[in-house]
Structures are given as C-alpha cells and as structure tokens.
C-alpha cells in the first residue's frame, strides 16, 4: 500500500508583494491502514495540499509523492489515487453512468466497476439521470463513486459529508472505516469535529500553511485538550489553532 509523502511542500499563489504563501515547507507522511483527519481553519491550505498531491497544481518548491513518485508519473492515475474534491466536478449534462464511463475509459478501468461503485454509493437507481438533476448529497455520492472507480490504494476526501443526510453520514463513516481497514491510505478533510472524532485514527492539523500537529487522535486530545472537556476534539482543535485563524469577524477576536 502507498504512503503520501509531503516533503518541504511549499505553494505560493501570485507573485511579488501580492504573493500568498498557501503552504509553507509542509513535511508529513500520511500512512496506509488508517483514517487521517485533515484539519485546519479556512484558508489553512488543506485543499491546496490535496491539489498538489493529485498533480492538479505544481508546488513552488518541495514535493508531494505517492510512495516514491509524483501522482503525475502514473499513466492511469485513478488506479493509484481517488479523490473527492468538488461535488460540482461532474458535467451537468451527462448522466451519472456516462460520467463514470468517461473516467473509466480514460484509465482502462473495466466496465463492471461502474456498476459496482454505483451500488456501493447508493446511486444505482439514478444511473440514467443527468447530473444537473442531482441533489448535493447525490453529487457527493457520485463523487465518491468516481473516487472508488479505480479501486485505488489512496483516497483524498475533501469535506465528504457535505450535503449528506443522516443515513448518508452513517454510510460514509462505515465506508471510510472499511477502506482504511483494507489497508488503504485515507485522508479526510473536514470542519465537522464530531465526525472527525468518530472516524479518524490520526489527525494532521494545518494553520496558515504550516503543520501544527500530526498525532494519533488520543495523543492529540491528551496534549491539546481542555482539562474540562478532555474528550472534545473541537476544544482541543480550537485551542491549538487559535493563533492561526486568518479569517474572523472583529466580534470573534
Ligand atoms: N487559485 C488560487 N489563487 C490564489 N490564492 C489561492 C488559490 N487557491 C487557494 N488560494 C489561497 O491559498 C490559501 C489556502 O487555501 P486552501 O483552499 O488550500 O485552504 P483550505 O484549508 O482548503 O480552506 P477551507 O477550509 O476554507 O476549504 C488561502 O489563503 C487561499 O486564499
């Protein structure tokens, strides 16, 4: 199975005085066989990290590797990494099945996988409907289906519970657990601390592009938790990130 290796990963957007350093020498390994919760305030750099791992963007310096190679070195990337980044990513005029068929075709994934992932994500009854008619939760499920299509050893899930109903949340928790138990590397970004506390074995926390913590969940709670709320991931997280929040109202300060 495959480890995600981030080495001194740095990303700047823009140039000169207006450059934004979204990631600042981020070094961390995300290992197989566990669910890693990827946390950080708005603008901390979580999505940027995922985009760099996927090769959708180039780092300013440093490296993001799958095992020992960048994602872009793989000719059929969906067999190596699956990602749920943006629920709006599917073409609205395509049917769900056609969306998956196009992805499968370009990665030499056999057609039977299309039916399997539609069953697994619960969207089989909507296979022939156009994506534009999908609710947000259905789009999320379709995004998960696309991520699972190539049976990849690595999964990057950006806010996967967005729009899911309570039944969907339970389904997602079980799915994420199973994927990790099968030995896959599962990185899940979320602002829902209650959900992360339920599914994550480990947490990686970013603040303003820098690594603030990388620890098993229990150790993180032990080290950063509030004495009055020792089991609260939210309390521990807020305490750790208080100095790294870039966007807040004056009243929140
Ligand atoms: N294409 C871009 N051009 C310019 N700046 C960008 C671009 N993408 C991201 N940024 C900036 O990089 C920083 C990190 O953004 P990123 O989206 O990675 O954060 P995030 O942790 O995913 O935030 P959120 O929790 O709000 O999704 C932010 O300051 C953001 O404004």
Coordinates of C-alpha atoms and ligand atoms in Angstrom, one line a residue, residues 11-14 18-23 38-51 57 158-159 189-191 206 208-209 237 246-247, ligand 1:
X11 CA 3.0 26.7 -2.6
X12 CA 2.7 30.4 -3.3
X13 CA -0.1 31.9 -5.4
X14 CA 0.6 35.2 -7.2
X18 CA 0.9 40.2 -3.5
X19 CA 2.1 36.5 -3.2
X20 CA 0.1 34.3 -0.8
X21 CA 2.1 31.5 0.8
X22 CA -0.7 28.9 1.0
X23 CA 1.7 26.1 2.1
X38 CA -7.0 16.7 7.9
X39 CA -8.0 19.8 9.9
X40 CA -7.3 23.5 9.8
X41 CA -9.1 26.8 9.6
X42 CA -10.5 28.3 6.4
X43 CA -7.5 29.0 4.1
X44 CA -5.1 26.8 6.1
X45 CA -4.0 25.0 2.9
X46 CA -5.9 21.7 3.0
X47 CA -7.4 21.9 -0.5
X48 CA -4.1 23.2 -1.9
X49 CA -2.3 20.2 -0.4
X50 CA -4.8 17.8 -2.0
X51 CA -4.5 19.5 -5.4
X57 CA -1.2 22.1 -9.5
X158 CA -12.4 16.9 0.9
X159 CA -15.4 17.5 3.1
X189 CA -10.6 16.9 5.4
X190 CA -13.4 18.2 7.5
X191 CA -14.6 21.1 9.7
X206 CA -2.6 22.9 9.4
X208 CA -1.8 29.3 7.9
X209 CA 0.0 26.8 5.6
X237 CA -8.6 21.9 17.9
X246 CA -6.8 34.1 9.1
X247 CA -10.5 34.9 8.7
Ligands
LIG1 N1 -6.1 29.6 -7.1 C1 -5.7 30.4 -6.1 N2 -5.2 31.6 -6.3 C2 -4.9 32.4 -5.3 N3 -4.9 32.1 -4.0 C3 -5.4 30.8 -3.7 C4 -5.8 29.9 -4.7 N4 -6.2 28.8 -4.1 C5 -6.1 29.0 -2.8 N5 -5.5 30.2 -2.5 C6 -5.2 30.7 -1.2 O1 -4.4 29.7 -0.6 C7 -4.7 29.7 0.8 C8 -5.1 28.2 1.2 O2 -6.3 27.9 0.6 P1 -7.0 26.5 0.6 O3 -8.2 26.5 -0.3 O4 -5.9 25.5 0.3 O5 -7.4 26.3 2.2 P2 -8.3 25.3 2.9 O6 -7.6 24.9 4.1 O7 -8.7 24.2 1.9 O8 -9.6 26.2 3.3 P3 -11.2 25.8 3.5 O9 -11.2 25.2 4.9 O10 -11.8 27.2 3.5 O11 -11.6 25.0 2.4 C9 -5.8 30.7 1.1 O12 -5.2 31.9 1.5 C10 -6.4 30.9 -0.3 O13 -6.9 32.2 -0.5

